Amino acid sequence: MKEIVFKILLFLILLLSLYTNIFSQDYWLRVPSPTPQSLTRGFFVDSVYGWAAGDSGTIISTTNGGLNWNVQNTGIKNYFIDDVFFLNPTTGWALSNDYLFNGTFVLKTTSGGAEWSISHFTDTTVIISTIYFTDPLNGYTSGFSGKMFKTSNGGVNWNECMLDTTGCPYLAGFPKLRIKFINSTTGYTCGGQYDIQGVIWKTTDAGLSWQTHCVTPEPLFDIRILNSGNIIACGGDFEFGAITTSSFDNAFSWDYHNTGIFGVAKDLAFRTDREVWMPLAFAQTWAVNIDINNPEEHWRVVPAPDTTAVYSAVFKSQTFGYAFGTNGAIMKYNTAIIGITPGGSIIPSSNSLEQNYPNPFNPSTIINYKLAKAEFVKISLYDITGKLIKVFIEGNRPTGFNRFRFENFGLASGVYIYKIDAGSFSESKKMLLIK
């Protein structure tokens, strides 16, 4: 009986510790959400009108810069909204798929989403998951089937585009996951297949034909055209982690870069013309680069609020940014951080060790820590009596936010102490394992 009471007291003490050591939410703050459904695509036309879409036919919208969000009636109940795109505050499209029986649903609105019309995509043999319009008449779509389609009448009819396989034989038909245009004639799409290839396609004739470029060993999930000659794409996989590839000569050559960070980069969100944030989905972190144009600048890991899996992010200015993730998560970029100003660095002013999360945990938990400068890091695990159990060598870790995932390796339930040593910095905290 005494042992049970003791465990309950330990649980309450550590639970209190969790709430008093608030998990890092420095840069993104959770705001109220009108839905519990996961949100995987976000889109803003300006700093006033925005939308986010995701599970169970969910599309939410704001007409006041994110102060309030409302659920829209899409007419879709059982399927994901795979993409959402708006030309202006009133005219937009969305895509949803019934992979077994009904194919792709194309949703269109001319009322900002107050009302949506639904039609079936004309080619029922393909799965369409990304859509982009350059004007009310001319639009482009593609997806897992790999075919590219163009409309010249606002989506009434879609015609298949030609794929030039010269630059990447046999792989032109790989899935295409995101489309972007720099003007009415020049555009890019990115995609690929896990464990095989990341591919970029380019058009210079308004989408009639697309040149194929094999550029990375991992698929690419987003692409951004920074200017006429500078393009960047991001992606990754479970084995290699988050990656980027860049071109500075109009897609004639590409530089591949592995960030060395666990996770898959699903989106490119530029806060400034140099500072970019990439949500890493299931890894529950961000990869951040404060000077993407500087090849010497390292990527940094920033924890997501409440260990949320973040899938989409949008910045419309240095101080206006929103991100979206699992369980209806809506996160607003925090511009009121002490010591951080727009355009400033995200380098912590001192080293620190965060409380693990979740806590109590089973079977794994996350330990976050901040480094004011690059250090050699080790994390030691002790039992409640102070006996050393195991040492985890993190090695040389970069400046900024870092993350260590602790996996239970057969330990019994109880209280344990984890300690970090980074240069001259040392700190320890307690955590509770419950089976």
PDB file of N, CA and C in Angstrom, residues 33-131:
ATOM      1  N   SER A  33      -8.612  26.327 -31.958  1.00  0.00           N
ATOM      2  CA  SER A  33      -8.964  25.721 -33.239  1.00  0.00           C
ATOM      3  C   SER A  33     -10.415  25.268 -33.209  1.00  0.00           C
ATOM      4  N   PRO A  34     -11.135  25.402 -34.315  1.00  0.00           N
ATOM      5  CA  PRO A  34     -12.535  24.981 -34.337  1.00  0.00           C
ATOM      6  C   PRO A  34     -12.717  23.503 -34.685  1.00  0.00           C
ATOM      7  N   THR A  35     -11.607  22.762 -34.862  1.00  0.00           N
ATOM      8  CA  THR A  35     -11.719  21.370 -35.280  1.00  0.00           C
ATOM      9  C   THR A  35     -10.676  20.499 -34.592  1.00  0.00           C
ATOM     10  N   PRO A  36     -11.010  19.237 -34.312  1.00  0.00           N
ATOM     11  CA  PRO A  36     -10.012  18.290 -33.806  1.00  0.00           C
ATOM     12  C   PRO A  36      -9.314  17.532 -34.930  1.00  0.00           C
ATOM     13  N   GLN A  37      -9.732  17.768 -36.166  1.00  0.00           N
ATOM     14  CA  GLN A  37      -9.177  17.033 -37.296  1.00  0.00           C
ATOM     15  C   GLN A  37      -7.789  17.560 -37.660  1.00  0.00           C
ATOM     16  N   SER A  38      -6.911  16.649 -38.071  1.00  0.00           N
ATOM     17  CA  SER A  38      -5.563  17.043 -38.465  1.00  0.00           C
ATOM     18  C   SER A  38      -5.600  17.940 -39.695  1.00  0.00           C
ATOM     19  N   LEU A  39      -4.732  18.954 -39.676  1.00  0.00           N
ATOM     20  CA  LEU A  39      -4.656  19.932 -40.764  1.00  0.00           C
ATOM     21  C   LEU A  39      -3.288  19.806 -41.423  1.00  0.00           C
ATOM     22  N   THR A  40      -3.268  19.504 -42.716  1.00  0.00           N
ATOM     23  CA  THR A  40      -2.009  19.231 -43.401  1.00  0.00           C
ATOM     24  C   THR A  40      -1.684  20.215 -44.514  1.00  0.00           C
ATOM     25  N   ARG A  41      -2.613  21.120 -44.867  1.00  0.00           N
ATOM     26  CA  ARG A  41      -2.335  22.128 -45.890  1.00  0.00           C
ATOM     27  C   ARG A  41      -2.875  23.468 -45.431  1.00  0.00           C
ATOM     28  N   GLY A  42      -2.040  24.499 -45.525  1.00  0.00           N
ATOM     29  CA  GLY A  42      -2.459  25.850 -45.196  1.00  0.00           C
ATOM     30  C   GLY A  42      -2.211  26.779 -46.371  1.00  0.00           C
ATOM     31  N   PHE A  43      -3.047  27.810 -46.492  1.00  0.00           N
ATOM     32  CA  PHE A  43      -2.902  28.744 -47.612  1.00  0.00           C
ATOM     33  C   PHE A  43      -3.445  30.109 -47.207  1.00  0.00           C
ATOM     34  N   PHE A  44      -2.659  31.155 -47.443  1.00  0.00           N
ATOM     35  CA  PHE A  44      -3.087  32.541 -47.243  1.00  0.00           C
ATOM     36  C   PHE A  44      -2.884  33.310 -48.542  1.00  0.00           C
ATOM     37  N   VAL A  45      -3.870  34.129 -48.926  1.00  0.00           N
ATOM     38  CA  VAL A  45      -3.666  35.007 -50.077  1.00  0.00           C
ATOM     39  C   VAL A  45      -3.040  36.328 -49.647  1.00  0.00           C
ATOM     40  N   ASP A  46      -3.209  36.696 -48.377  1.00  0.00           N
ATOM     41  CA  ASP A  46      -2.612  37.893 -47.801  1.00  0.00           C
ATOM     42  C   ASP A  46      -2.625  37.721 -46.290  1.00  0.00           C
ATOM     43  N   SER A  47      -2.429  38.783 -45.548  1.00  0.00           N
ATOM     44  CA  SER A  47      -2.397  38.675 -44.090  1.00  0.00           C
ATOM     45  C   SER A  47      -3.781  38.749 -43.452  1.00  0.00           C
ATOM     46  N   VAL A  48      -4.825  38.639 -44.257  1.00  0.00           N
ATOM     47  CA  VAL A  48      -6.199  38.699 -43.751  1.00  0.00           C
ATOM     48  C   VAL A  48      -6.948  37.391 -44.015  1.00  0.00           C
ATOM     49  N   TYR A  49      -6.890  36.915 -45.261  1.00  0.00           N
ATOM     50  CA  TYR A  49      -7.686  35.770 -45.674  1.00  0.00           C
ATOM     51  C   TYR A  49      -6.825  34.510 -45.765  1.00  0.00           C
ATOM     52  N   GLY A  50      -7.256  33.464 -45.044  1.00  0.00           N
ATOM     53  CA  GLY A  50      -6.492  32.227 -45.048  1.00  0.00           C
ATOM     54  C   GLY A  50      -7.371  31.007 -44.873  1.00  0.00           C
ATOM     55  N   TRP A  51      -6.824  29.835 -45.236  1.00  0.00           N
ATOM     56  CA  TRP A  51      -7.534  28.567 -45.148  1.00  0.00           C
ATOM     57  C   TRP A  51      -6.564  27.477 -44.706  1.00  0.00           C
ATOM     58  N   ALA A  52      -7.086  26.436 -44.102  1.00  0.00           N
ATOM     59  CA  ALA A  52      -6.310  25.241 -43.794  1.00  0.00           C
ATOM     60  C   ALA A  52      -7.219  24.047 -44.014  1.00  0.00           C
ATOM     61  N   ALA A  53      -6.629  22.934 -44.476  1.00  0.00           N
ATOM     62  CA  ALA A  53      -7.429  21.775 -44.848  1.00  0.00           C
ATOM     63  C   ALA A  53      -6.772  20.507 -44.347  1.00  0.00           C
ATOM     64  N   GLY A  54      -7.607  19.442 -44.233  1.00  0.00           N
ATOM     65  CA  GLY A  54      -7.051  18.189 -43.762  1.00  0.00           C
ATOM     66  C   GLY A  54      -8.054  17.063 -43.714  1.00  0.00           C
ATOM     67  N   ASP A  55      -8.070  16.343 -42.600  1.00  0.00           N
ATOM     68  CA  ASP A  55      -8.802  15.093 -42.472  1.00  0.00           C
ATOM     69  C   ASP A  55     -10.318  15.307 -42.504  1.00  0.00           C
ATOM     70  N   SER A  56     -11.040  14.256 -42.952  1.00  0.00           N
ATOM     71  CA  SER A  56     -12.505  14.191 -42.904  1.00  0.00           C
ATOM     72  C   SER A  56     -13.171  15.369 -43.615  1.00  0.00           C
ATOM     73  N   GLY A  57     -12.622  15.763 -44.761  1.00  0.00           N
ATOM     74  CA  GLY A  57     -13.215  16.829 -45.562  1.00  0.00           C
ATOM     75  C   GLY A  57     -13.141  18.203 -44.936  1.00  0.00           C
ATOM     76  N   THR A  58     -12.223  18.392 -43.993  1.00  0.00           N
ATOM     77  CA  THR A  58     -12.176  19.634 -43.220  1.00  0.00           C
ATOM     78  C   THR A  58     -11.459  20.748 -43.965  1.00  0.00           C
ATOM     79  N   ILE A  59     -12.123  21.899 -44.071  1.00  0.00           N
ATOM     80  CA  ILE A  59     -11.487  23.156 -44.464  1.00  0.00           C
ATOM     81  C   ILE A  59     -11.936  24.209 -43.466  1.00  0.00           C
ATOM     82  N   ILE A  60     -10.981  24.901 -42.854  1.00  0.00           N
ATOM     83  CA  ILE A  60     -11.299  26.018 -41.974  1.00  0.00           C
ATOM     84  C   ILE A  60     -10.780  27.300 -42.608  1.00  0.00           C
ATOM     85  N   SER A  61     -11.368  28.414 -42.222  1.00  0.00           N
ATOM     86  CA  SER A  61     -10.971  29.684 -42.845  1.00  0.00           C
ATOM     87  C   SER A  61     -10.969  30.804 -41.823  1.00  0.00           C
ATOM     88  N   THR A  62     -10.205  31.840 -42.143  1.00  0.00           N
ATOM     89  CA  THR A  62     -10.199  33.079 -41.365  1.00  0.00           C
ATOM     90  C   THR A  62     -10.348  34.252 -42.308  1.00  0.00           C
ATOM     91  N   THR A  63     -11.071  35.252 -41.878  1.00  0.00           N
ATOM     92  CA  THR A  63     -11.223  36.489 -42.662  1.00  0.00           C
ATOM     93  C   THR A  63     -10.722  37.698 -41.876  1.00  0.00           C
ATOM     94  N   ASN A  64      -9.995  37.426 -40.769  1.00  0.00           N
ATOM     95  CA  ASN A  64      -9.478  38.526 -39.950  1.00  0.00           C
ATOM     96  C   ASN A  64      -8.060  38.240 -39.461  1.00  0.00           C
ATOM     97  N   GLY A  65      -7.265  37.650 -40.345  1.00  0.00           N
ATOM     98  CA  GLY A  65      -5.859  37.438 -40.007  1.00  0.00           C
ATOM     99  C   GLY A  65      -5.601  36.396 -38.948  1.00  0.00           C
ATOM    100  N   GLY A  66      -6.516  35.439 -38.794  1.00  0.00           N
ATOM    101  CA  GLY A  66      -6.314  34.359 -37.837  1.00  0.00           C
ATOM    102  C   GLY A  66      -6.866  34.609 -36.455  1.00  0.00           C
ATOM    103  N   LEU A  67      -7.496  35.754 -36.218  1.00  0.00           N
ATOM    104  CA  LEU A  67      -8.101  36.000 -34.909  1.00  0.00           C
ATOM    105  C   LEU A  67      -9.209  34.992 -34.635  1.00  0.00           C
ATOM    106  N   ASN A  68      -9.954  34.634 -35.680  1.00  0.00           N
ATOM    107  CA  ASN A  68     -11.006  33.626 -35.569  1.00  0.00           C
ATOM    108  C   ASN A  68     -10.922  32.683 -36.756  1.00  0.00           C
ATOM    109  N   TRP A  69     -11.232  31.403 -36.494  1.00  0.00           N
ATOM    110  CA  TRP A  69     -11.265  30.398 -37.547  1.00  0.00           C
ATOM    111  C   TRP A  69     -12.627  29.716 -37.523  1.00  0.00           C
ATOM    112  N   ASN A  70     -13.183  29.443 -38.711  1.00  0.00           N
ATOM    113  CA  ASN A  70     -14.487  28.810 -38.812  1.00  0.00           C
ATOM    114  C   ASN A  70     -14.415  27.605 -39.748  1.00  0.00           C
ATOM    115  N   VAL A  71     -15.188  26.567 -39.416  1.00  0.00           N
ATOM    116  CA  VAL A  71     -15.250  25.374 -40.252  1.00  0.00           C
ATOM    117  C   VAL A  71     -16.196  25.619 -41.422  1.00  0.00           C
ATOM    118  N   GLN A  72     -15.756  25.268 -42.634  1.00  0.00           N
ATOM    119  CA  GLN A  72     -16.582  25.417 -43.820  1.00  0.00           C
ATOM    120  C   GLN A  72     -17.266  24.091 -44.160  1.00  0.00           C
ATOM    121  N   ASN A  73     -18.381  24.183 -44.846  1.00  0.00           N
ATOM    122  CA  ASN A  73     -19.117  22.992 -45.279  1.00  0.00           C
ATOM    123  C   ASN A  73     -18.661  22.620 -46.684  1.00  0.00           C
ATOM    124  N   THR A  74     -17.799  21.608 -46.766  1.00  0.00           N
ATOM    125  CA  THR A  74     -17.238  21.226 -48.066  1.00  0.00           C
ATOM    126  C   THR A  74     -18.089  20.199 -48.795  1.00  0.00           C
ATOM    127  N   GLY A  75     -18.943  19.497 -48.080  1.00  0.00           N
ATOM    128  CA  GLY A  75     -19.690  18.407 -48.695  1.00  0.00           C
ATOM    129  C   GLY A  75     -18.923  17.104 -48.701  1.00  0.00           C
ATOM    130  N   ILE A  76     -17.671  17.122 -48.246  1.00  0.00           N
ATOM    131  CA  ILE A  76     -16.847  15.919 -48.139  1.00  0.00           C
ATOM    132  C   ILE A  76     -16.779  15.523 -46.665  1.00  0.00           C
ATOM    133  N   LYS A  77     -17.058  14.267 -46.374  1.00  0.00           N
ATOM    134  CA  LYS A  77     -17.089  13.820 -44.987  1.00  0.00           C
ATOM    135  C   LYS A  77     -16.030  12.771 -44.654  1.00  0.00           C
ATOM    136  N   ASN A  78     -15.757  11.875 -45.586  1.00  0.00           N
ATOM    137  CA  ASN A  78     -14.978  10.685 -45.248  1.00  0.00           C
ATOM    138  C   ASN A  78     -13.562  10.672 -45.803  1.00  0.00           C
ATOM    139  N   TYR A  79     -13.143  11.735 -46.508  1.00  0.00           N
ATOM    140  CA  TYR A  79     -11.849  11.708 -47.167  1.00  0.00           C
ATOM    141  C   TYR A  79     -11.040  12.962 -46.834  1.00  0.00           C
ATOM    142  N   PHE A  80      -9.741  12.810 -46.955  1.00  0.00           N
ATOM    143  CA  PHE A  80      -8.837  13.938 -46.756  1.00  0.00           C
ATOM    144  C   PHE A  80      -9.064  15.011 -47.817  1.00  0.00           C
ATOM    145  N   ILE A  81      -8.880  16.270 -47.418  1.00  0.00           N
ATOM    146  CA  ILE A  81      -8.675  17.339 -48.389  1.00  0.00           C
ATOM    147  C   ILE A  81      -7.167  17.394 -48.627  1.00  0.00           C
ATOM    148  N   ASP A  82      -6.730  16.974 -49.804  1.00  0.00           N
ATOM    149  CA  ASP A  82      -5.303  16.844 -50.074  1.00  0.00           C
ATOM    150  C   ASP A  82      -4.626  18.168 -50.393  1.00  0.00           C
ATOM    151  N   ASP A  83      -5.364  19.107 -50.964  1.00  0.00           N
ATOM    152  CA  ASP A  83      -4.762  20.395 -51.308  1.00  0.00           C
ATOM    153  C   ASP A  83      -5.840  21.457 -51.351  1.00  0.00           C
ATOM    154  N   VAL A  84      -5.444  22.686 -51.105  1.00  0.00           N
ATOM    155  CA  VAL A  84      -6.339  23.828 -51.221  1.00  0.00           C
ATOM    156  C   VAL A  84      -5.543  24.983 -51.805  1.00  0.00           C
ATOM    157  N   PHE A  85      -6.153  25.708 -52.752  1.00  0.00           N
ATOM    158  CA  PHE A  85      -5.464  26.809 -53.429  1.00  0.00           C
ATOM    159  C   PHE A  85      -6.473  27.908 -53.714  1.00  0.00           C
ATOM    160  N   PHE A  86      -6.069  29.159 -53.422  1.00  0.00           N
ATOM    161  CA  PHE A  86      -6.910  30.322 -53.694  1.00  0.00           C
ATOM    162  C   PHE A  86      -6.149  31.340 -54.536  1.00  0.00           C
ATOM    163  N   LEU A  87      -6.859  31.897 -55.526  1.00  0.00           N
ATOM    164  CA  LEU A  87      -6.303  32.992 -56.330  1.00  0.00           C
ATOM    165  C   LEU A  87      -6.454  34.328 -55.628  1.00  0.00           C
ATOM    166  N   ASN A  88      -7.540  34.500 -54.906  1.00  0.00           N
ATOM    167  CA  ASN A  88      -7.898  35.746 -54.244  1.00  0.00           C
ATOM    168  C   ASN A  88      -8.839  35.401 -53.096  1.00  0.00           C
ATOM    169  N   PRO A  89      -9.349  36.368 -52.355  1.00  0.00           N
ATOM    170  CA  PRO A  89     -10.189  36.036 -51.202  1.00  0.00           C
ATOM    171  C   PRO A  89     -11.473  35.281 -51.522  1.00  0.00           C
ATOM    172  N   THR A  90     -11.889  35.225 -52.785  1.00  0.00           N
ATOM    173  CA  THR A  90     -13.152  34.572 -53.108  1.00  0.00           C
ATOM    174  C   THR A  90     -13.017  33.288 -53.919  1.00  0.00           C
ATOM    175  N   THR A  91     -12.052  33.217 -54.824  1.00  0.00           N
ATOM    176  CA  THR A  91     -11.979  32.125 -55.787  1.00  0.00           C
ATOM    177  C   THR A  91     -10.911  31.118 -55.407  1.00  0.00           C
ATOM    178  N   GLY A  92     -11.331  29.864 -55.215  1.00  0.00           N
ATOM    179  CA  GLY A  92     -10.378  28.837 -54.810  1.00  0.00           C
ATOM    180  C   GLY A  92     -10.812  27.446 -55.217  1.00  0.00           C
ATOM    181  N   TRP A  93      -9.880  26.500 -55.089  1.00  0.00           N
ATOM    182  CA  TRP A  93     -10.107  25.100 -55.429  1.00  0.00           C
ATOM    183  C   TRP A  93      -9.554  24.203 -54.322  1.00  0.00           C
ATOM    184  N   ALA A  94     -10.068  23.011 -54.234  1.00  0.00           N
ATOM    185  CA  ALA A  94      -9.540  22.007 -53.306  1.00  0.00           C
ATOM    186  C   ALA A  94      -9.691  20.636 -53.944  1.00  0.00           C
ATOM    187  N   LEU A  95      -8.911  19.674 -53.457  1.00  0.00           N
ATOM    188  CA  LEU A  95      -8.926  18.317 -53.995  1.00  0.00           C
ATOM    189  C   LEU A  95      -9.112  17.311 -52.875  1.00  0.00           C
ATOM    190  N   SER A  96      -9.892  16.256 -53.166  1.00  0.00           N
ATOM    191  CA  SER A  96     -10.084  15.170 -52.226  1.00  0.00           C
ATOM    192  C   SER A  96     -10.174  13.872 -53.018  1.00  0.00           C
ATOM    193  N   ASN A  97      -9.801  12.747 -52.379  1.00  0.00           N
ATOM    194  CA  ASN A  97      -9.740  11.487 -53.104  1.00  0.00           C
ATOM    195  C   ASN A  97     -10.390  10.338 -52.358  1.00  0.00           C
ATOM    196  N   ASP A  98     -11.215   9.597 -53.104  1.00  0.00           N
ATOM    197  CA  ASP A  98     -11.664   8.277 -52.679  1.00  0.00           C
ATOM    198  C   ASP A  98     -10.847   7.291 -53.509  1.00  0.00           C
ATOM    199  N   TYR A  99      -9.808   6.749 -52.897  1.00  0.00           N
ATOM    200  CA  TYR A  99      -8.833   5.972 -53.644  1.00  0.00           C
ATOM    201  C   TYR A  99      -9.394   4.645 -54.186  1.00  0.00           C
ATOM    202  N   LEU A 100     -10.529   4.175 -53.662  1.00  0.00           N
ATOM    203  CA  LEU A 100     -11.032   2.865 -54.050  1.00  0.00           C
ATOM    204  C   LEU A 100     -12.108   2.912 -55.129  1.00  0.00           C
ATOM    205  N   PHE A 101     -13.061   3.850 -55.012  1.00  0.00           N
ATOM    206  CA  PHE A 101     -14.239   3.757 -55.868  1.00  0.00           C
ATOM    207  C   PHE A 101     -14.538   5.007 -56.700  1.00  0.00           C
ATOM    208  N   ASN A 102     -14.423   6.181 -56.121  1.00  0.00           N
ATOM    209  CA  ASN A 102     -14.947   7.378 -56.778  1.00  0.00           C
ATOM    210  C   ASN A 102     -13.889   8.303 -57.358  1.00  0.00           C
ATOM    211  N   GLY A 103     -12.596   7.986 -57.181  1.00  0.00           N
ATOM    212  CA  GLY A 103     -11.556   8.808 -57.770  1.00  0.00           C
ATOM    213  C   GLY A 103     -11.416  10.157 -57.087  1.00  0.00           C
ATOM    214  N   THR A 104     -11.078  11.170 -57.863  1.00  0.00           N
ATOM    215  CA  THR A 104     -10.772  12.504 -57.329  1.00  0.00           C
ATOM    216  C   THR A 104     -11.976  13.429 -57.401  1.00  0.00           C
ATOM    217  N   PHE A 105     -12.240  14.107 -56.279  1.00  0.00           N
ATOM    218  CA  PHE A 105     -13.255  15.157 -56.233  1.00  0.00           C
ATOM    219  C   PHE A 105     -12.555  16.512 -56.376  1.00  0.00           C
ATOM    220  N   VAL A 106     -13.042  17.360 -57.260  1.00  0.00           N
ATOM    221  CA  VAL A 106     -12.537  18.717 -57.422  1.00  0.00           C
ATOM    222  C   VAL A 106     -13.566  19.671 -56.838  1.00  0.00           C
ATOM    223  N   LEU A 107     -13.158  20.422 -55.825  1.00  0.00           N
ATOM    224  CA  LEU A 107     -14.041  21.394 -55.190  1.00  0.00           C
ATOM    225  C   LEU A 107     -13.682  22.790 -55.678  1.00  0.00           C
ATOM    226  N   LYS A 108     -14.701  23.616 -55.912  1.00  0.00           N
ATOM    227  CA  LYS A 108     -14.457  24.998 -56.331  1.00  0.00           C
ATOM    228  C   LYS A 108     -15.395  25.942 -55.582  1.00  0.00           C
ATOM    229  N   THR A 109     -14.886  27.122 -55.253  1.00  0.00           N
ATOM    230  CA  THR A 109     -15.694  28.140 -54.597  1.00  0.00           C
ATOM    231  C   THR A 109     -15.440  29.503 -55.229  1.00  0.00           C
ATOM    232  N   THR A 110     -16.458  30.320 -55.268  1.00  0.00           N
ATOM    233  CA  THR A 110     -16.323  31.723 -55.678  1.00  0.00           C
ATOM    234  C   THR A 110     -16.812  32.640 -54.560  1.00  0.00           C
ATOM    235  N   SER A 111     -16.924  32.045 -53.352  1.00  0.00           N
ATOM    236  CA  SER A 111     -17.416  32.814 -52.205  1.00  0.00           C
ATOM    237  C   SER A 111     -16.478  32.674 -51.008  1.00  0.00           C
ATOM    238  N   GLY A 112     -15.210  32.429 -51.277  1.00  0.00           N
ATOM    239  CA  GLY A 112     -14.253  32.277 -50.188  1.00  0.00           C
ATOM    240  C   GLY A 112     -14.399  31.003 -49.406  1.00  0.00           C
ATOM    241  N   GLY A 113     -15.241  30.083 -49.895  1.00  0.00           N
ATOM    242  CA  GLY A 113     -15.474  28.826 -49.206  1.00  0.00           C
ATOM    243  C   GLY A 113     -16.789  28.768 -48.454  1.00  0.00           C
ATOM    244  N   ALA A 114     -17.570  29.844 -48.509  1.00  0.00           N
ATOM    245  CA  ALA A 114     -18.896  29.798 -47.889  1.00  0.00           C
ATOM    246  C   ALA A 114     -19.744  28.722 -48.552  1.00  0.00           C
ATOM    247  N   GLU A 115     -19.531  28.529 -49.859  1.00  0.00           N
ATOM    248  CA  GLU A 115     -20.177  27.456 -50.603  1.00  0.00           C
ATOM    249  C   GLU A 115     -19.145  26.808 -51.516  1.00  0.00           C
ATOM    250  N   TRP A 116     -19.195  25.480 -51.583  1.00  0.00           N
ATOM    251  CA  TRP A 116     -18.297  24.720 -52.460  1.00  0.00           C
ATOM    252  C   TRP A 116     -19.124  23.867 -53.414  1.00  0.00           C
ATOM    253  N   SER A 117     -18.736  23.865 -54.688  1.00  0.00           N
ATOM    254  CA  SER A 117     -19.313  22.930 -55.648  1.00  0.00           C
ATOM    255  C   SER A 117     -18.355  21.760 -55.814  1.00  0.00           C
ATOM    256  N   ILE A 118     -18.895  20.577 -56.102  1.00  0.00           N
ATOM    257  CA  ILE A 118     -18.074  19.365 -56.205  1.00  0.00           C
ATOM    258  C   ILE A 118     -18.294  18.723 -57.567  1.00  0.00           C
ATOM    259  N   SER A 119     -17.208  18.363 -58.220  1.00  0.00           N
ATOM    260  CA  SER A 119     -17.275  17.617 -59.472  1.00  0.00           C
ATOM    261  C   SER A 119     -16.214  16.522 -59.452  1.00  0.00           C
ATOM    262  N   HIS A 120     -16.376  15.513 -60.303  1.00  0.00           N
ATOM    263  CA  HIS A 120     -15.384  14.465 -60.431  1.00  0.00           C
ATOM    264  C   HIS A 120     -14.359  14.862 -61.485  1.00  0.00           C
ATOM    265  N   PHE A 121     -13.088  14.555 -61.205  1.00  0.00           N
ATOM    266  CA  PHE A 121     -12.073  14.800 -62.215  1.00  0.00           C
ATOM    267  C   PHE A 121     -12.348  13.908 -63.420  1.00  0.00           C
ATOM    268  N   THR A 122     -12.134  14.478 -64.599  1.00  0.00           N
ATOM    269  CA  THR A 122     -12.564  13.815 -65.831  1.00  0.00           C
ATOM    270  C   THR A 122     -11.884  12.464 -66.061  1.00  0.00           C
ATOM    271  N   ASP A 123     -10.615  12.337 -65.697  1.00  0.00           N
ATOM    272  CA  ASP A 123      -9.888  11.083 -65.872  1.00  0.00           C
ATOM    273  C   ASP A 123      -9.990  10.284 -64.577  1.00  0.00           C
ATOM    274  N   THR A 124     -10.827   9.268 -64.574  1.00  0.00           N
ATOM    275  CA  THR A 124     -11.068   8.503 -63.352  1.00  0.00           C
ATOM    276  C   THR A 124      -9.979   7.473 -63.074  1.00  0.00           C
ATOM    277  N   THR A 125      -8.982   7.386 -63.939  1.00  0.00           N
ATOM    278  CA  THR A 125      -7.901   6.414 -63.739  1.00  0.00           C
ATOM    279  C   THR A 125      -6.731   6.990 -62.957  1.00  0.00           C
ATOM    280  N   VAL A 126      -6.789   8.287 -62.613  1.00  0.00           N
ATOM    281  CA  VAL A 126      -5.661   8.937 -61.951  1.00  0.00           C
ATOM    282  C   VAL A 126      -6.070   9.455 -60.585  1.00  0.00           C
ATOM    283  N   ILE A 127      -5.067   9.671 -59.736  1.00  0.00           N
ATOM    284  CA  ILE A 127      -5.256  10.274 -58.421  1.00  0.00           C
ATOM    285  C   ILE A 127      -4.615  11.656 -58.458  1.00  0.00           C
ATOM    286  N   ILE A 128      -5.429  12.694 -58.292  1.00  0.00           N
ATOM    287  CA  ILE A 128      -4.963  14.084 -58.359  1.00  0.00           C
ATOM    288  C   ILE A 128      -4.892  14.632 -56.941  1.00  0.00           C
ATOM    289  N   SER A 129      -3.735  15.200 -56.556  1.00  0.00           N
ATOM    290  CA  SER A 129      -3.575  15.637 -55.165  1.00  0.00           C
ATOM    291  C   SER A 129      -2.973  17.026 -55.020  1.00  0.00           C
ATOM    292  N   THR A 130      -2.610  17.699 -56.113  1.00  0.00           N
ATOM    293  CA  THR A 130      -2.086  19.058 -56.018  1.00  0.00           C
ATOM    294  C   THR A 130      -2.659  19.895 -57.152  1.00  0.00           C
ATOM    295  N   ILE A 131      -2.941  21.158 -56.873  1.00  0.00           N
ATOM    296  CA  ILE A 131      -3.588  22.024 -57.857  1.00  0.00           C
ATOM    297  C   ILE A 131      -3.034  23.433 -57.742  1.00  0.00           C
TER     298      ILE A 131
END
